Coordinates of C-alpha atoms in Angstrom, one line a residue:
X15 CA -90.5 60.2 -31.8
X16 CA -89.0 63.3 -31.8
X17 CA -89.9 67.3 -31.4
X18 CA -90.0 69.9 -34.3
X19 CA -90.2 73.6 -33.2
X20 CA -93.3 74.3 -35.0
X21 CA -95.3 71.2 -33.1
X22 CA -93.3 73.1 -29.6
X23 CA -95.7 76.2 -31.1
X24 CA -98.9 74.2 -31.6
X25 CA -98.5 72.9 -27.9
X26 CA -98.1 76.4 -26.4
X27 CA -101.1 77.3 -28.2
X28 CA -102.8 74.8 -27.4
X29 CA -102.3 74.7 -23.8
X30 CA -101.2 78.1 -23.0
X31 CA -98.5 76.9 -22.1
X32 CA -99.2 74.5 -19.6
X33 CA -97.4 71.3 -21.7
X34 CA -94.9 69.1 -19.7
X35 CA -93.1 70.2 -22.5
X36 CA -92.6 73.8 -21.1
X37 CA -91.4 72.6 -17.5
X38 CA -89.5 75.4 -16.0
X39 CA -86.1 73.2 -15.8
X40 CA -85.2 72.1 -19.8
X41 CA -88.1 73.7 -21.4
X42 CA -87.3 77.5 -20.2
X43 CA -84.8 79.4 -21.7
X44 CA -83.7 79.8 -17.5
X45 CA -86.2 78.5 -14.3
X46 CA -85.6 81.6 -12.9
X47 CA -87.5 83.5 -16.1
X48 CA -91.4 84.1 -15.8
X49 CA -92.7 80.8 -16.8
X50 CA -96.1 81.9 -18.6
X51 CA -94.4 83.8 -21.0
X52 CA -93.4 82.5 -24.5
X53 CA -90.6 84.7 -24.6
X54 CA -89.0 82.4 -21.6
X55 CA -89.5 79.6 -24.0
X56 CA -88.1 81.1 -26.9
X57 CA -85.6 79.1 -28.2
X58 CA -87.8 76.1 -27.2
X59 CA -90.4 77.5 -29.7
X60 CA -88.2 79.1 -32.3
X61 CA -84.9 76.5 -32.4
X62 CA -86.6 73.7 -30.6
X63 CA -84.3 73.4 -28.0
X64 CA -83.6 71.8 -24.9
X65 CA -82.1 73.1 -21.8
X66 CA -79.1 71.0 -20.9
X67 CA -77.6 71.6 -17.6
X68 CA -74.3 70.0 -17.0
X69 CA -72.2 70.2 -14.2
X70 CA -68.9 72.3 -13.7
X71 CA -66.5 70.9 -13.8
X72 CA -67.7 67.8 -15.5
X73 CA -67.4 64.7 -13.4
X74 CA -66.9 61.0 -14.3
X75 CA -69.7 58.2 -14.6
X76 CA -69.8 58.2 -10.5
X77 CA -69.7 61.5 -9.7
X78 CA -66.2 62.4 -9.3
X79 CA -64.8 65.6 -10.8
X80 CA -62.7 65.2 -13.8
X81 CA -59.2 67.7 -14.6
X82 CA -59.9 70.2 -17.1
X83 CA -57.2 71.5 -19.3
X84 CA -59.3 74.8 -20.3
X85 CA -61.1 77.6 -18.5
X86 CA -64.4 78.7 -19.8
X87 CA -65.5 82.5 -19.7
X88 CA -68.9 83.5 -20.3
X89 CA -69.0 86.5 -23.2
X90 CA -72.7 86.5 -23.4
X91 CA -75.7 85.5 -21.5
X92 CA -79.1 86.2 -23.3
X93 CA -81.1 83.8 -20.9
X94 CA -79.4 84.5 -17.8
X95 CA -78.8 81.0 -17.1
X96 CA -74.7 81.1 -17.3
X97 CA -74.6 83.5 -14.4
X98 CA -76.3 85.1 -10.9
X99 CA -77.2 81.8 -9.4
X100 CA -76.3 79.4 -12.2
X101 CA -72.9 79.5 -14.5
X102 CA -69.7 78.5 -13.9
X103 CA -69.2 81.6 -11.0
X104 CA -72.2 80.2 -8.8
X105 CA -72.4 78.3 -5.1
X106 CA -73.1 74.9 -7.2
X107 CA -71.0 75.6 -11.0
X108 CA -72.9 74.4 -13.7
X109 CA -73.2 75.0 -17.5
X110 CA -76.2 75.7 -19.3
X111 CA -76.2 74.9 -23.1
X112 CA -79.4 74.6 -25.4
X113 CA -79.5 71.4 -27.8
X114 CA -82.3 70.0 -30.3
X115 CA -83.6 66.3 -28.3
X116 CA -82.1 63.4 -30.5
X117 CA -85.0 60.8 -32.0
X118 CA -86.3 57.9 -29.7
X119 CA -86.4 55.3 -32.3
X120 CA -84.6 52.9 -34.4
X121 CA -82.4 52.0 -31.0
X122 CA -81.0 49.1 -32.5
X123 CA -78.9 50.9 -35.6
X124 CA -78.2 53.4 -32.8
X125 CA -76.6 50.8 -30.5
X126 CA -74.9 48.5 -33.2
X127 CA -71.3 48.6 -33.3
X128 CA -69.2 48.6 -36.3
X129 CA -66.0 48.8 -35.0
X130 CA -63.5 47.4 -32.4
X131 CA -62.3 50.8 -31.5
X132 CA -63.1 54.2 -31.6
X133 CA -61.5 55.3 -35.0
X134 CA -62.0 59.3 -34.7
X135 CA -59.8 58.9 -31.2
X136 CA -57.9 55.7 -31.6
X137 CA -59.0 53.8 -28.3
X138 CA -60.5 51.3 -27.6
X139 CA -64.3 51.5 -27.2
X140 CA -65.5 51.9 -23.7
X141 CA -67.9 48.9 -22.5
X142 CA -70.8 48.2 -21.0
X143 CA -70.4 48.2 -17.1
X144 CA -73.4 45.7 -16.7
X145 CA -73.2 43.5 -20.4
X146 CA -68.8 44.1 -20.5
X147 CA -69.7 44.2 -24.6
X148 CA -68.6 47.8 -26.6
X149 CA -70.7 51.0 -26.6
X150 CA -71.5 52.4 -30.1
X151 CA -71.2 56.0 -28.8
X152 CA -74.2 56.8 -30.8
X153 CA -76.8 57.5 -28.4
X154 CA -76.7 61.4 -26.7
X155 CA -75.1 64.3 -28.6
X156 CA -72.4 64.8 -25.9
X157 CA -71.4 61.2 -24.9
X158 CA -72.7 61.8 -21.3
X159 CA -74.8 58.8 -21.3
X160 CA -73.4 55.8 -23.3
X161 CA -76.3 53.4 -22.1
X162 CA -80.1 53.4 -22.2
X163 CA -79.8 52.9 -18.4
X164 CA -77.4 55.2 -18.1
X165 CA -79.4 57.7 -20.4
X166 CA -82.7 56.9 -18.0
X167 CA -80.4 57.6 -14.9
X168 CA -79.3 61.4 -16.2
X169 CA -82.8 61.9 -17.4
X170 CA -84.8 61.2 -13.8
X171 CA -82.8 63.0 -12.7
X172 CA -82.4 66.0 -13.9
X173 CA -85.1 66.5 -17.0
X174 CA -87.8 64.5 -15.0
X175 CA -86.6 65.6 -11.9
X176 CA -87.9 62.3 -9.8
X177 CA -87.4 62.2 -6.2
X178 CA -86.8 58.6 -6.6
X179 CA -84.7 56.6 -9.0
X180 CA -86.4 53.8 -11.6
X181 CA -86.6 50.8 -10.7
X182 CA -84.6 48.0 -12.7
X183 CA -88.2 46.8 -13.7
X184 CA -89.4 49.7 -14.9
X185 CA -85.8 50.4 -17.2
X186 CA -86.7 46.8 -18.6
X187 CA -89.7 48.4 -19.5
X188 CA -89.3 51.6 -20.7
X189 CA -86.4 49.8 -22.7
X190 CA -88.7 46.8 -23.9
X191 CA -90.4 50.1 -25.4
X192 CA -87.5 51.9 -26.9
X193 CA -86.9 48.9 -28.8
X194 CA -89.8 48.6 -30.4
X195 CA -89.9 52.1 -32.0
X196 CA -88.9 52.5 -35.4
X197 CA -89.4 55.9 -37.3
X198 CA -89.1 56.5 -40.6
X199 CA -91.2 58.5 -43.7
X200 CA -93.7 56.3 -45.1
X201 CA -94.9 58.3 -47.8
X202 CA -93.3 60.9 -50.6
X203 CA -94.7 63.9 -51.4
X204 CA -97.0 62.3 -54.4
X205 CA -98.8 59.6 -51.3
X206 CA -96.9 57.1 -52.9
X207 CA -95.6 54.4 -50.0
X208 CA -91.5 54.5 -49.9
X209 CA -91.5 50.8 -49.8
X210 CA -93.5 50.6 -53.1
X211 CA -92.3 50.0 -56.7
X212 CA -89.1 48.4 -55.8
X213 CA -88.1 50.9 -53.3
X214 CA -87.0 50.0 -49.4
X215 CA -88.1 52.9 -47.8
X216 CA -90.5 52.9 -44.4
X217 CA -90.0 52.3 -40.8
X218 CA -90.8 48.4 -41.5
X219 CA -88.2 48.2 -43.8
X220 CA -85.8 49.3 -40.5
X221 CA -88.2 47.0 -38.3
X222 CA -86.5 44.1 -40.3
X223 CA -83.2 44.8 -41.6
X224 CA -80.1 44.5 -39.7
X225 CA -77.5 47.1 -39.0
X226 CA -75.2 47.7 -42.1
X227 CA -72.1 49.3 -42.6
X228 CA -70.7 51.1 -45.9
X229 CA -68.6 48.1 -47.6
X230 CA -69.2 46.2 -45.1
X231 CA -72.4 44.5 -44.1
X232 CA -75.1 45.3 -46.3
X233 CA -75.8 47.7 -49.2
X234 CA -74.6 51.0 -49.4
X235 CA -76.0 53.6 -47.9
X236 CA -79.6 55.1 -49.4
X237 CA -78.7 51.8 -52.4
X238 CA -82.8 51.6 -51.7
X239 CA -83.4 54.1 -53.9
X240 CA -82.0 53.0 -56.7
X241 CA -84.6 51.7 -58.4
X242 CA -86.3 55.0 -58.8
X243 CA -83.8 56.0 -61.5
X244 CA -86.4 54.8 -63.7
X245 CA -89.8 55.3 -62.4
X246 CA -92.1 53.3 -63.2
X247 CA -95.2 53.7 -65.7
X248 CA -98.5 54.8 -64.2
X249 CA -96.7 57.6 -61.9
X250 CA -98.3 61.1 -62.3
X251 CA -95.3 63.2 -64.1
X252 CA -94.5 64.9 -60.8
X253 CA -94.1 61.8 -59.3
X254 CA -92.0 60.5 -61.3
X255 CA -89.5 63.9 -61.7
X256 CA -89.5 63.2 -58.0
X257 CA -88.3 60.0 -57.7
X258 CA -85.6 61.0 -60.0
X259 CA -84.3 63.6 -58.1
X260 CA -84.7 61.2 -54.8
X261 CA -82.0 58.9 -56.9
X262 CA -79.9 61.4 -58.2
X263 CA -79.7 62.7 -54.7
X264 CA -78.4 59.3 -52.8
X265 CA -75.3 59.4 -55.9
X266 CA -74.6 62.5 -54.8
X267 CA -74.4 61.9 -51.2
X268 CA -72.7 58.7 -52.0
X269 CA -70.3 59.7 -54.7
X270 CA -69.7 63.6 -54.7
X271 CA -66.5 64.5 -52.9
X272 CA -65.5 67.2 -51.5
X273 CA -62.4 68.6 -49.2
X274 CA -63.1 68.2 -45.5
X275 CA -60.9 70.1 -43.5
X276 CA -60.6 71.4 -39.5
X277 CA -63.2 69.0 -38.5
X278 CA -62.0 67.6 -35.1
X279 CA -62.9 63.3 -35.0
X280 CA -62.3 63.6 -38.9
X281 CA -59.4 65.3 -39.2
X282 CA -58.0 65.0 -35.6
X283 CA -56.5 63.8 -33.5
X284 CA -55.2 60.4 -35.6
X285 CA -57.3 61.7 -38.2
X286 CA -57.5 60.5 -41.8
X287 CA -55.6 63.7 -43.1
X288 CA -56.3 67.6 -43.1
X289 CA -57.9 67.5 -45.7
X290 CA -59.3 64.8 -46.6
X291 CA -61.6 63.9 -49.6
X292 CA -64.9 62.3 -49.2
X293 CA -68.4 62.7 -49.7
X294 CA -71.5 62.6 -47.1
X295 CA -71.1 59.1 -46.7
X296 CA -68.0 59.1 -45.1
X297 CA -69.8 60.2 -41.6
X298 CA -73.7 59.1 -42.5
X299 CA -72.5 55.5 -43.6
X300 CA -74.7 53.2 -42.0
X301 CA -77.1 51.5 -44.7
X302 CA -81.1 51.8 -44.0
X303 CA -80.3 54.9 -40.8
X304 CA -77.7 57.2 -42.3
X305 CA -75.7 57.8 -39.0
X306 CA -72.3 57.2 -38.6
X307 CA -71.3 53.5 -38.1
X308 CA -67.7 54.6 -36.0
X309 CA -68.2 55.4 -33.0
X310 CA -67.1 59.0 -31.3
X311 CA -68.2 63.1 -32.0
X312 CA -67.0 65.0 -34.9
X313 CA -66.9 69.1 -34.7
X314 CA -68.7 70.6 -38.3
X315 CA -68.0 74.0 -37.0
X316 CA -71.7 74.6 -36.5
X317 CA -71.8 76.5 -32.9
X318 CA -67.9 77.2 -32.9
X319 CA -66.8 80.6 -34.9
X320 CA -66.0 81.1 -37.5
X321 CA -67.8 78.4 -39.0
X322 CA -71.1 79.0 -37.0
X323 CA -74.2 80.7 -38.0
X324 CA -74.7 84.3 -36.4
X325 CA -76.5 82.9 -33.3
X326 CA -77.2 86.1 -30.8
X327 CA -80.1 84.8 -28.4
X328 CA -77.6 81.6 -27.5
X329 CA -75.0 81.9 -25.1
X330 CA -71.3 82.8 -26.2
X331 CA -68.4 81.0 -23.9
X332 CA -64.9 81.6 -24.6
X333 CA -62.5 78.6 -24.1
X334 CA -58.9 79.0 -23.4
X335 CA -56.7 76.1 -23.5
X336 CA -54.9 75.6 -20.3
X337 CA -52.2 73.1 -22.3
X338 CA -52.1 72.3 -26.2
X339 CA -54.1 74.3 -28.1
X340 CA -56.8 72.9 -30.3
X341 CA -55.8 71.4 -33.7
X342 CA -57.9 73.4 -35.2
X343 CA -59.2 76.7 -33.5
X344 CA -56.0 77.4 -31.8
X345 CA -55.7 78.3 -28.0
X346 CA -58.7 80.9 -27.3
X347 CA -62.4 79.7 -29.1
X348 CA -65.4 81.2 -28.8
X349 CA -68.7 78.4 -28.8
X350 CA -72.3 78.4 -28.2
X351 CA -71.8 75.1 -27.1
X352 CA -68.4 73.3 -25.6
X353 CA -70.2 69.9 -26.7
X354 CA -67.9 66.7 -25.9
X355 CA -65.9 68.8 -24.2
X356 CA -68.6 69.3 -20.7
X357 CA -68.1 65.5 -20.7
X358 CA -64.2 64.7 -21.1
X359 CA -63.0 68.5 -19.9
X360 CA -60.5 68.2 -22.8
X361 CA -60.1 71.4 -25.0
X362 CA -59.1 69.2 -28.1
X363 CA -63.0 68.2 -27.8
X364 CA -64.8 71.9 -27.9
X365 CA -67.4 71.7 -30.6
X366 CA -67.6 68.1 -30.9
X367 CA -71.1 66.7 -30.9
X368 CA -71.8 62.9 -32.1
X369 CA -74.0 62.1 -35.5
X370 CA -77.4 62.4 -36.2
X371 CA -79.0 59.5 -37.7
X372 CA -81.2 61.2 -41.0
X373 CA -84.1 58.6 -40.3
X374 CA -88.0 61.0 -40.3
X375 CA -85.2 64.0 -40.8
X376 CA -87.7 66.1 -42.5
X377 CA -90.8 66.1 -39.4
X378 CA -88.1 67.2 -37.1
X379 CA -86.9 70.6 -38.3
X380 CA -84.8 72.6 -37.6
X381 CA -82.0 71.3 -37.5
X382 CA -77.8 70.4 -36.3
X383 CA -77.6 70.1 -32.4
X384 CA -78.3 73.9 -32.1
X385 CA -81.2 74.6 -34.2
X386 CA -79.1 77.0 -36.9
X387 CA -80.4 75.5 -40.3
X388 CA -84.0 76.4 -40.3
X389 CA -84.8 73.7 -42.9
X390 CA -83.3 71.3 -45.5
X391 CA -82.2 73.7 -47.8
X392 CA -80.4 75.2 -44.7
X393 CA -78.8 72.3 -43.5
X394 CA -77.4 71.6 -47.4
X395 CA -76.4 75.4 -47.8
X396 CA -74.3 75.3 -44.2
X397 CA -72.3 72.1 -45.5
X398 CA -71.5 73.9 -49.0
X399 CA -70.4 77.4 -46.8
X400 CA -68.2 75.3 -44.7
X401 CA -66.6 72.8 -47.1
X402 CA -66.8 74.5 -50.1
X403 CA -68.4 72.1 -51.6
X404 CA -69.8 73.4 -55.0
X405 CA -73.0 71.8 -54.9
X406 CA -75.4 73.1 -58.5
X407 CA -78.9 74.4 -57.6
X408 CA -80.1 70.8 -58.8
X409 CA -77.6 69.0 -57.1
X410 CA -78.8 71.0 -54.0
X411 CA -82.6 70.4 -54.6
X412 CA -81.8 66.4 -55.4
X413 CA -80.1 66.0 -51.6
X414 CA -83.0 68.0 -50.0
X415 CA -85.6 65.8 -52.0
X416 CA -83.3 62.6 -50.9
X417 CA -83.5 63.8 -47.5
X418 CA -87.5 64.6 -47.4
X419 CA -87.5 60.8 -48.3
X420 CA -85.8 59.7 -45.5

């Protein structure tokens, strides 16, 4: 329940383009681009992105505008959809950024809340106008939305572009649906099931577990795959090296630490510290999902320089800080994508996008919220650049098997 570039290319090819998929207003690198051709789909078809057009300034959950303590610039424009009739300069300001679509599935690890408040920012957590119970924070990548209704809402009406709004009987619907979705891989790479041999792996395991949190409620994160330390007898010898690696690769995102440092929701604003050691599972904690139990976004530096991959056909904004200037970037940065901060107009949130869950991670590539790590190995060699991590050529090849397991 979820897009991968390469199935965006079997579509156009399929269709000539003609897919839903490729609708002029999210699936276009601009509307205003001929729509036939797959270079105006490009970073649909090579990143797997969405457009995502967000209003300038940003404005509250009803509408009003919201004080921004930064001014954004645009440096470069390689759609043409930050400027002319759209951008930050036009009659109606709006903000065009390009983001991979989070999975549908597995909603209710996604909604579950582990925590009273929102650690990364020390408030409370915001609630529920309709339920009054807390938000996880964990459904969209910028915090826009921070209900399935409220996620429906912004989707008719801009993605979908309805002329009329949904019904409360049809949200009871489509979110009677939502709930009943749960993705995960069912199979490793020798056709054996993942919930075979003492293993917990498979979307029914998720089906009928409970959310879990790490030393909390429920086992540690990826503790499922402990029991292929020790494969068992009858496995083909590739199998079995497999499994091995799979288990050596949940230690090391458990138990391998590393310094993590300028990372805005981890080390800012309270913060636990600049640095501060942990491993993986300090941010992918839940057990069974693999996102990030605590509410709130966290920056990694991937589409804010210097930490970001060379990404020319995105956009380039330049953010100046009206007031403090960021923890970590100081008061001029240069982003593909402002991320939190096109929701709360603060400049201490530039760069800040919330969690993935790892759930089906390997039928989804590419991946981070801008498409830079073209595979697994990517997304583990990004994490080594930027922390420094270390990681051996097996220790690298054991997380990307973990992660094709997922």
């Amino acid at each position: 329940m979820s897009l991968s570039a390469e199935t965006a290319q079997r579509r156009w090819r399929e269709t000539n383009g003609r897919d839903p998929l490729f609708a002029a207003y999210d699936g276009s690198n601009c509307p205003s681009l001929p729509q036939d051709r797959a270079d105006s789909h490009s970073l649909l078809l090579t990143r797997g992105l969405i457009r995502i057009q967000r209003p300038w300034p940003p404005r509250d959950p009803i509408g009003r505008n919201i004080t921004v303590d930064y001014k954004i610039e645009i440096v470069r424009d390689p759609t043409g959809c930050n400027s002319g009739k759209y951008g930050p300069a036009a009659e109606h300001p709006t903000v065009s950024v390009y983001r991979r679509p989070r999975p549908l599935a597995n909603m209710k690890y996604l909604l579950a809340v582990g925590f009273a408040y929102d650690p990364k920012q020390g408030m409370p957590l915001p609630l529920d106008p309709e339920t009054k119970k807390p938000l996880s924070g964990n459904l969209m990548a910028d915090g826009r939305a921070s209900t399935l209704t409220a996620q429906m809402s912004d989707a008719a009406g801009s993605h979908l572009e309805l002329t009329r709004h949904l019904t409360p009987a049809q949200m009871r619907q489509i979110t009677d649906f939502e709930s009943r979705v749960f993705t995960a891989q069912q199979r490793d790479v020798s056709g054996t099931a993942l919930d075979a041999d003492g293993a917990e792996g498979g979307p029914m395991k998720l089906f009928t577990s409970r959310p879990g949190q790490l030393g909390s409620i429920g086992k540690p994160v990826w503790s499922e795959f402990e029991a292929w330390e020790k494969p068992k007898p009858g496995l083909t010898r590739e199998a079995a090296a497999f499994r091995a690696s799979v288990a050596r690769g949940a230690k090391i995102f458990r138990d391998k630490t590393f310094l993590i440092t300028d990372s805005s929701g981890i080390n800012s604003p309270i913060g636990f510290g600049n640095p501060v050691r942990n491993a993986c599972a300090f941010c992918h904690n839940m057990s069974q999902m693999g996102n990030d139990v605590a509410p709130g976004q966290v920056d990694l530096g991937t589409t804010t320089l210097p930490f970001a991959d060379p990404a020319p056909d995105l956009p380039l904004f330049r953010i100046t800080c009206l007031g403090r200037p960021h923890p970590h970037y100081g008061r001029v940065i240069y982003t593909s994508d402002p991320g939190y901060a096109l929701t709360t107009g603060r400049c201490a949130d530039v760069g800040k996008i919330t969690l993935q869950s790892l759930r089906g991670l390997a039928a989804r590539a590419p991946y981070f919220a801008n498409g830079s790590a073209k595979d697994l190995r990517g997304l583990v060699d990004y994490y080594d650049r930027r922390y420094h991590i270390g990681y051996t050529e097996q220790e690298k090849q054991d997380l990307v098997n973990l992660m094709r397991s997922l």
